[in-house]
mmCIF file of C-alpha atoms in Angstrom:
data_model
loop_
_atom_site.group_PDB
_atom_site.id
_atom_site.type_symbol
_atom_site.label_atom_id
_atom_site.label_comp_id
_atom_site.label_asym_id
_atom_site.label_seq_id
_atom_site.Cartn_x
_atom_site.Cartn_y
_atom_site.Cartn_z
ATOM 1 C CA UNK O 1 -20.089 -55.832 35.406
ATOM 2 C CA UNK O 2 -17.803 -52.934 34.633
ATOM 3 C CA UNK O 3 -16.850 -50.784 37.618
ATOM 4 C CA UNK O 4 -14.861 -47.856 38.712
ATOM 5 C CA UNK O 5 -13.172 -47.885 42.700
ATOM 6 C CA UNK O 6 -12.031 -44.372 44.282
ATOM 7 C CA UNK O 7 -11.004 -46.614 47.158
ATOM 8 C CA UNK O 8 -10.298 -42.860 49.063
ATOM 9 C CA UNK O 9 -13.439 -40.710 49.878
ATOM 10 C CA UNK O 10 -11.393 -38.011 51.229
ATOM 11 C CA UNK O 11 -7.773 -37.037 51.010
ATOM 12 C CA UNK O 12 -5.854 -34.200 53.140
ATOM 13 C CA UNK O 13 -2.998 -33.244 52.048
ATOM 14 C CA UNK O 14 -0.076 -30.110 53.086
ATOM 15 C CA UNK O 15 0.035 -27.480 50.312
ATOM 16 C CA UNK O 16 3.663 -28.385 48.020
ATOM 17 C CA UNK O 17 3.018 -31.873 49.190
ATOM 18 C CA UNK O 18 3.116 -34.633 46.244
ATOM 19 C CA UNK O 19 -0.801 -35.865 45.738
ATOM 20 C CA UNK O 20 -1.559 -39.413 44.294
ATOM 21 C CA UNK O 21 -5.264 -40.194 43.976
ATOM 22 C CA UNK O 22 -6.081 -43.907 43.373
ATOM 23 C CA UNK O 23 -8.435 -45.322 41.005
ATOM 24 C CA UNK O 24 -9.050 -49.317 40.046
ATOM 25 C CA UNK O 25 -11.413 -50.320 37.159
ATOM 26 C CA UNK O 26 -12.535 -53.961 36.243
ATOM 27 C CA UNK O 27 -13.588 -53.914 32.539
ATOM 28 C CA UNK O 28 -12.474 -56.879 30.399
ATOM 29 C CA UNK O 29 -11.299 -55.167 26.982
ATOM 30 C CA UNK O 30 -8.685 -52.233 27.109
ATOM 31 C CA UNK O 31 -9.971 -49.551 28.856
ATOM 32 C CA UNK O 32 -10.770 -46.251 28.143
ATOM 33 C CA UNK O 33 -10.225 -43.877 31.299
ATOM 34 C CA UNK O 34 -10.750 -40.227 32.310
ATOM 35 C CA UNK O 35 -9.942 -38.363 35.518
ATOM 36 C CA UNK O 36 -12.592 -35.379 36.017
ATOM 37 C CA UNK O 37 -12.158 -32.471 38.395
ATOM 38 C CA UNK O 38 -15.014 -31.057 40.099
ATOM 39 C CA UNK O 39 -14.407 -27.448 41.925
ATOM 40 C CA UNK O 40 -17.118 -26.534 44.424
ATOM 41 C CA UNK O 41 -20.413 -25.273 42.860
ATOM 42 C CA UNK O 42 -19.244 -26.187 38.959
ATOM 43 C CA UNK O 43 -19.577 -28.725 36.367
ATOM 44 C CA UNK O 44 -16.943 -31.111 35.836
ATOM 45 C CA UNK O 45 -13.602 -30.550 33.895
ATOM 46 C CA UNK O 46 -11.515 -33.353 31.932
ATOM 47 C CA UNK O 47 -7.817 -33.403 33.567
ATOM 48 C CA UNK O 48 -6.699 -36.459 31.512
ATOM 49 C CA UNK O 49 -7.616 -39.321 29.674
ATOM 50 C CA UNK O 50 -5.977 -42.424 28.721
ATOM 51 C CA UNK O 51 -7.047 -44.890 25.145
ATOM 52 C CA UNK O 52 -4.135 -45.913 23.869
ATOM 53 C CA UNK O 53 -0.330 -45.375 23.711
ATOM 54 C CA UNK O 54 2.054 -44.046 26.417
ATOM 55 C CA UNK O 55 0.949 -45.358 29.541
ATOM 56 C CA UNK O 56 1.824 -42.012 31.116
ATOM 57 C CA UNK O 57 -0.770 -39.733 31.020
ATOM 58 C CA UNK O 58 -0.014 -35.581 31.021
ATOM 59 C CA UNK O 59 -2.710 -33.596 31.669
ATOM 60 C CA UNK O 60 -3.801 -29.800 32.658
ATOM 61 C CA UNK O 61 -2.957 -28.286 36.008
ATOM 62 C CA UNK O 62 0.180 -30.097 36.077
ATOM 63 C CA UNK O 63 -1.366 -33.610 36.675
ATOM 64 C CA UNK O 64 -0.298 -36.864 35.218
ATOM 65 C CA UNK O 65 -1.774 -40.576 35.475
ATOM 66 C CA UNK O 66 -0.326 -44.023 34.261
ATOM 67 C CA UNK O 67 -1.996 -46.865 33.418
ATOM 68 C CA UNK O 68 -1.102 -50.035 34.839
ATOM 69 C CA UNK O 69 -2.892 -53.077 33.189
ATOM 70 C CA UNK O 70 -1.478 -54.899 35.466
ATOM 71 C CA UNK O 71 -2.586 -53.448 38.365
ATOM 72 C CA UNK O 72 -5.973 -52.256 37.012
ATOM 73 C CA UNK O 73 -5.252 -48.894 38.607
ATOM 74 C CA UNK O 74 -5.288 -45.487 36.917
ATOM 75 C CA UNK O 75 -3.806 -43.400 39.546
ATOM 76 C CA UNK O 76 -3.528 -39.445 39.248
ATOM 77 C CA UNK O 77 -0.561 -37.820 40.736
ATOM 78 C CA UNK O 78 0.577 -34.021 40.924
ATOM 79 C CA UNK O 79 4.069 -33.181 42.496
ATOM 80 C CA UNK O 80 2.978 -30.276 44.675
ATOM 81 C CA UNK O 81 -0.233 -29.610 45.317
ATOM 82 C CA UNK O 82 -1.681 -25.738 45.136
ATOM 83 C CA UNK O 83 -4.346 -24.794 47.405
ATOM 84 C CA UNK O 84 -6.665 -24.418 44.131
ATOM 85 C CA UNK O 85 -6.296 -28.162 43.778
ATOM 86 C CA UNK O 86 -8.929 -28.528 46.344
ATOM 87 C CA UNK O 87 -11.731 -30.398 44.631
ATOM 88 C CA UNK O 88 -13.172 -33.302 44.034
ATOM 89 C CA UNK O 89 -11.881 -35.696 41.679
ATOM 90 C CA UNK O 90 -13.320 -38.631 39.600
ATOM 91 C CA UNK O 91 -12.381 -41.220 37.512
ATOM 92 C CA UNK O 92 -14.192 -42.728 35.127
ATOM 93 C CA UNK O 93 -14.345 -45.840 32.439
ATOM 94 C CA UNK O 94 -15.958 -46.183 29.165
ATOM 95 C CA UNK O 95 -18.742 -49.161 29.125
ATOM 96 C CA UNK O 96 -20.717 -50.610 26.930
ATOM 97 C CA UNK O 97 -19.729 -49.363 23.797
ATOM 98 C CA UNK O 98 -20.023 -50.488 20.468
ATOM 99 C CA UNK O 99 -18.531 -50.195 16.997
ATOM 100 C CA UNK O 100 -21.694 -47.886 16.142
ATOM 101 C CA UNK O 101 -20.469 -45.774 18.827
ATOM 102 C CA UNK O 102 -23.181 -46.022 21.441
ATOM 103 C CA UNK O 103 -21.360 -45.979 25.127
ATOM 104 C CA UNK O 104 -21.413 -45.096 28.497
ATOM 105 C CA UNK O 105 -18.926 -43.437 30.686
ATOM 106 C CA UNK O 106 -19.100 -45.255 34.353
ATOM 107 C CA UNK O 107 -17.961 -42.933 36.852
ATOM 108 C CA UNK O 108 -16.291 -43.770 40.243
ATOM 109 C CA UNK O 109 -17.768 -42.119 43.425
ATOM 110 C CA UNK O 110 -15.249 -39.333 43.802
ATOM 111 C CA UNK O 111 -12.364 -38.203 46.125
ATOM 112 C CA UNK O 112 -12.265 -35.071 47.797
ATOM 113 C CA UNK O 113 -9.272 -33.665 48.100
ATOM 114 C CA UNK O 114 -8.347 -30.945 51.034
ATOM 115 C CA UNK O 115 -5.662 -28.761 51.142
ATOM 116 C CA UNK O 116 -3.812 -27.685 54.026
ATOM 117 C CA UNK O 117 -2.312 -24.155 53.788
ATOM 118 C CA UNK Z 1 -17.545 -19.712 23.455
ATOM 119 C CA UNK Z 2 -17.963 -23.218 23.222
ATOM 120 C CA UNK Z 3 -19.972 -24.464 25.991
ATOM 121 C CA UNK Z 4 -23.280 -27.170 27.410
ATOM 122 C CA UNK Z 5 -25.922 -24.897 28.773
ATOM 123 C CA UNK Z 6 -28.780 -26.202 31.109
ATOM 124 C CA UNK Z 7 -31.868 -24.266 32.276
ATOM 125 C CA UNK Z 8 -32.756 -24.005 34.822
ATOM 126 C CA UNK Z 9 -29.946 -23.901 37.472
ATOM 127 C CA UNK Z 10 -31.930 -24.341 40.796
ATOM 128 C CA UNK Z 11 -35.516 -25.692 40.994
ATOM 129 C CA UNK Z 12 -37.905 -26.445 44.014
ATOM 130 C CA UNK Z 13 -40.582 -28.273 42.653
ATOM 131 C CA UNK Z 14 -43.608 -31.053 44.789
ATOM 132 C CA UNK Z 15 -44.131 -34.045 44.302
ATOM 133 C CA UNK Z 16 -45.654 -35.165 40.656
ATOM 134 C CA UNK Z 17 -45.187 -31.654 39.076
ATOM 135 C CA UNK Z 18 -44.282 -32.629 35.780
ATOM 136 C CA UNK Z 19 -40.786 -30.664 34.849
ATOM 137 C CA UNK Z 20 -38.363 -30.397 32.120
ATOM 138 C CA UNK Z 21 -34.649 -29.452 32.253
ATOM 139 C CA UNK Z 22 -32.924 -28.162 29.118
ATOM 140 C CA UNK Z 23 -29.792 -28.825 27.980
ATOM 141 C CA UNK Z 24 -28.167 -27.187 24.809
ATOM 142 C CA UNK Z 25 -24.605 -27.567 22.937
ATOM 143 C CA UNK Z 26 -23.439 -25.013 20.393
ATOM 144 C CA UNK Z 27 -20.304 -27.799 19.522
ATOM 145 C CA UNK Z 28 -22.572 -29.838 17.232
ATOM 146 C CA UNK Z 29 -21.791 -33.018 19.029
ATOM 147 C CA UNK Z 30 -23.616 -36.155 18.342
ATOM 148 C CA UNK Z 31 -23.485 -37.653 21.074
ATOM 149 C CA UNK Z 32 -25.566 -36.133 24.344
ATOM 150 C CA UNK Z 33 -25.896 -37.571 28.159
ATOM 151 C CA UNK Z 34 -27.451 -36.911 31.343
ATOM 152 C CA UNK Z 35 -26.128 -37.672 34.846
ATOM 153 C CA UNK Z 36 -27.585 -37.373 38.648
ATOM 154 C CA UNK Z 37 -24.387 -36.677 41.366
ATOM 155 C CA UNK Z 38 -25.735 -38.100 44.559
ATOM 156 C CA UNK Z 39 -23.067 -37.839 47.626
ATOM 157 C CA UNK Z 40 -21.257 -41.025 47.689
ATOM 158 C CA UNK Z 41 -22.660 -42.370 44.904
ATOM 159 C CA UNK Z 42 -20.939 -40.207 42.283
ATOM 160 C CA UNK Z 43 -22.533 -39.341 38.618
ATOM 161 C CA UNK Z 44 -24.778 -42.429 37.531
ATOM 162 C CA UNK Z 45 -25.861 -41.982 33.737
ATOM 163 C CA UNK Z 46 -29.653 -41.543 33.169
ATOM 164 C CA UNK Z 47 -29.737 -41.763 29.347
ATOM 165 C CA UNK Z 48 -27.787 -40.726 26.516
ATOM 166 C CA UNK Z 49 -28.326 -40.209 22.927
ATOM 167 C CA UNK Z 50 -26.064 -40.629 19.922
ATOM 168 C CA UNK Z 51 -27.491 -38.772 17.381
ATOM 169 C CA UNK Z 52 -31.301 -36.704 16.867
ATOM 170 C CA UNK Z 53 -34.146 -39.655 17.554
ATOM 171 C CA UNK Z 54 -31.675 -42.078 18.872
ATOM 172 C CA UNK Z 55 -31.574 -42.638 22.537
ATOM 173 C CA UNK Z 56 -30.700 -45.400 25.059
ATOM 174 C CA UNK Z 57 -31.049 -46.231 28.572
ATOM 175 C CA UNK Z 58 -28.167 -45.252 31.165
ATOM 176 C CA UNK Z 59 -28.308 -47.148 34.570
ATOM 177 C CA UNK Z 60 -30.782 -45.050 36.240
ATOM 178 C CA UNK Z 61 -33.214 -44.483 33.906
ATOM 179 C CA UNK Z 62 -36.109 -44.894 35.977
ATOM 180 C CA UNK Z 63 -38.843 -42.019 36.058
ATOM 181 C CA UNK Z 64 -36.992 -39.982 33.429
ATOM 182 C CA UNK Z 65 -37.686 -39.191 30.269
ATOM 183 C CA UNK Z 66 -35.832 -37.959 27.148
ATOM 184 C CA UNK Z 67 -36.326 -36.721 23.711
ATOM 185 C CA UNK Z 68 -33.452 -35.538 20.770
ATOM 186 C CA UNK Z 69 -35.519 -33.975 18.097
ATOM 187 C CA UNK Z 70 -32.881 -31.263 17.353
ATOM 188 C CA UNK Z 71 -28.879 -32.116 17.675
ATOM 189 C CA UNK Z 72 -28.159 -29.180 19.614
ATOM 190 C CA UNK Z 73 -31.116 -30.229 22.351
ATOM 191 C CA UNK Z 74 -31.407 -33.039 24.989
ATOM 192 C CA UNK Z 75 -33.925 -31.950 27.824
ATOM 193 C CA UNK Z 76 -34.342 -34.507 30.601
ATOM 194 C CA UNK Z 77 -38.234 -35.034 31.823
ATOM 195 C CA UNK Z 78 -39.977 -35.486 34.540
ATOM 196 C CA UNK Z 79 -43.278 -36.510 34.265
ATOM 197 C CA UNK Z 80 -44.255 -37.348 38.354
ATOM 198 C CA UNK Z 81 -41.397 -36.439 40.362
ATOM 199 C CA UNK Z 82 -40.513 -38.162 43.329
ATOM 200 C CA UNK Z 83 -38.177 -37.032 46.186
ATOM 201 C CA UNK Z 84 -36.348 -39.751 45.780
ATOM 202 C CA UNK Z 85 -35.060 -37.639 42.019
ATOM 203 C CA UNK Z 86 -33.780 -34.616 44.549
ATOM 204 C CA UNK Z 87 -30.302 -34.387 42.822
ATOM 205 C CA UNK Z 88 -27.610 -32.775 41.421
ATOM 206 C CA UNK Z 89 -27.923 -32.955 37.176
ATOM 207 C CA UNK Z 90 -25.598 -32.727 34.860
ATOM 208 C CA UNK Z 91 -25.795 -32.741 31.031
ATOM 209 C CA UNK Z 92 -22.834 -33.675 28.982
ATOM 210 C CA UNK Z 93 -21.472 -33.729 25.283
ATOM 211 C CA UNK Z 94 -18.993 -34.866 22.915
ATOM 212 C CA UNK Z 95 -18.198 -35.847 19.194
ATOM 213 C CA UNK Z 96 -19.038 -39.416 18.549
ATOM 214 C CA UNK Z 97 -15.931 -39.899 16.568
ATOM 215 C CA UNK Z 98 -14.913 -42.606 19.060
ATOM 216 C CA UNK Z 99 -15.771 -43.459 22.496
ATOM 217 C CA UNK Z 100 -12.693 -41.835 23.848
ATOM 218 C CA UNK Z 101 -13.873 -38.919 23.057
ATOM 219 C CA UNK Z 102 -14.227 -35.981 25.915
ATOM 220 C CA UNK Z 103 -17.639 -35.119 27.197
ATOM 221 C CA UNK Z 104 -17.919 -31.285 28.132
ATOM 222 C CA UNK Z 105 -20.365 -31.180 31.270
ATOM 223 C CA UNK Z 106 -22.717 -28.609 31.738
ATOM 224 C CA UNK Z 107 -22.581 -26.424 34.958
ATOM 225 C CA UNK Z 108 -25.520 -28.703 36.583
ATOM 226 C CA UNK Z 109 -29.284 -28.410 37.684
ATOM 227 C CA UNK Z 110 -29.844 -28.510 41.167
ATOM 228 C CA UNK Z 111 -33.312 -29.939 41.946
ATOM 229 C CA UNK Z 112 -35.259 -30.275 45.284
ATOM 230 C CA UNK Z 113 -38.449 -31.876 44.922
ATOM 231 C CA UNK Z 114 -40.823 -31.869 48.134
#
């Protein structure tokens, strides 16, 4: 079955300091992948997301992720971290889908990410 | 302002109380989802719908129910809640142009049932 690893469930981090968040998937065809960012109290935000191309991902806030088949990983990174980065952070996987377009997005459990002033 | 609405934000409700949560999209996105966000389990998809009268199964879709008579609408029911459905909620949308498509997440539905 398809799956999504966070293999961190909390991350602490200095503020300036370089972040990488990890994420593995297991899905047989080529994956489509998403990092979400979820600030206390709110919904959830789209950083990034990966289908095709450029293995290196830009996103918002200044965040970037590459995809590495090889590896299976999906891994955001930011080079200095900003005390409004604290949040949690998801990844997630497209599943199921079909050429009708029917799909489901398979989320991983979440990291949360602390900042240190 | 584009946006995924859900009423209502909060609810304390008992046990078998039927309830309904609404969810509404002014984007005019086919394709419509809802999640539960349990701590350490993450967002597990209840059910989704593709298009008006078209829905499917997520991979909790136990004691929930769903309807899509109108695009812009997807509320989530609960006919006999349990406390086992206390949760976070979160509706979600996107174009169903192709499954990499982004879903935009409502801000959530917090319900306690007792």
């Amino acid at each position: 079955a398809q799956s999504v690893t966070q293999p961190d469930i909390h991350i602490t981090v200095s503020e300036g300091a370089s972040l990488e968040l990890r994420c593995n998937y297991s899905y047989g065809a080529t994956p489509y992948l998403f990092w979400y960012v979820q600030s206390p109290g709110q919904g959830l935000q789209l950083l990034l997301k990966y289908f095709s191309g450029d293995t290196l991902v830009q996103g918002i806030k200044g965040f970037e992720a590459e995809f590495k088949r090889s590896q299976s990983s999906f891994n955001l990174r930011k080079p200095s971290v900003h005390w409004s980065d604290a949040a949690e952070y998801f990844c997630a996987v497209v599943t199921s889908y079909s050429g009708a377009g029917s799909y489901q997005l398979t989320f991983g459990k979440g990291t949360k990410l602390s900042v240190i002033p | 302002e584009a946006q995924v609405t859900q009423n209502p934000r909060y609810l304390i409700t008992v046990t078998g109380k039927k309830l309904t949560v609404t969810c509404s999209q002014n984007m005019n996105h086919e394709y419509m989802s809802w999640y539960r966000q349990d701590p350490g389990l993450g967002l597990r998809q209840i059910y989704y719908s593709m298009n008006v009268e078209v829905t499917d199964k997520g991979d909790v879709p136990e004691g929930y129910k769903v309807s899509r008579k109108e695009k812009r609408n997807f509320p989530l029911i609960l006919e006999s809640p349990s406390p086992n459905q206390t949760s976070l909620y979160f509706c979600a949308s996107s174009f169903l142009a192709g499954s990499g498509e982004t879903q935009y997440f409502g801000p959530g539905t917090r319900l306690l049932v007792l």
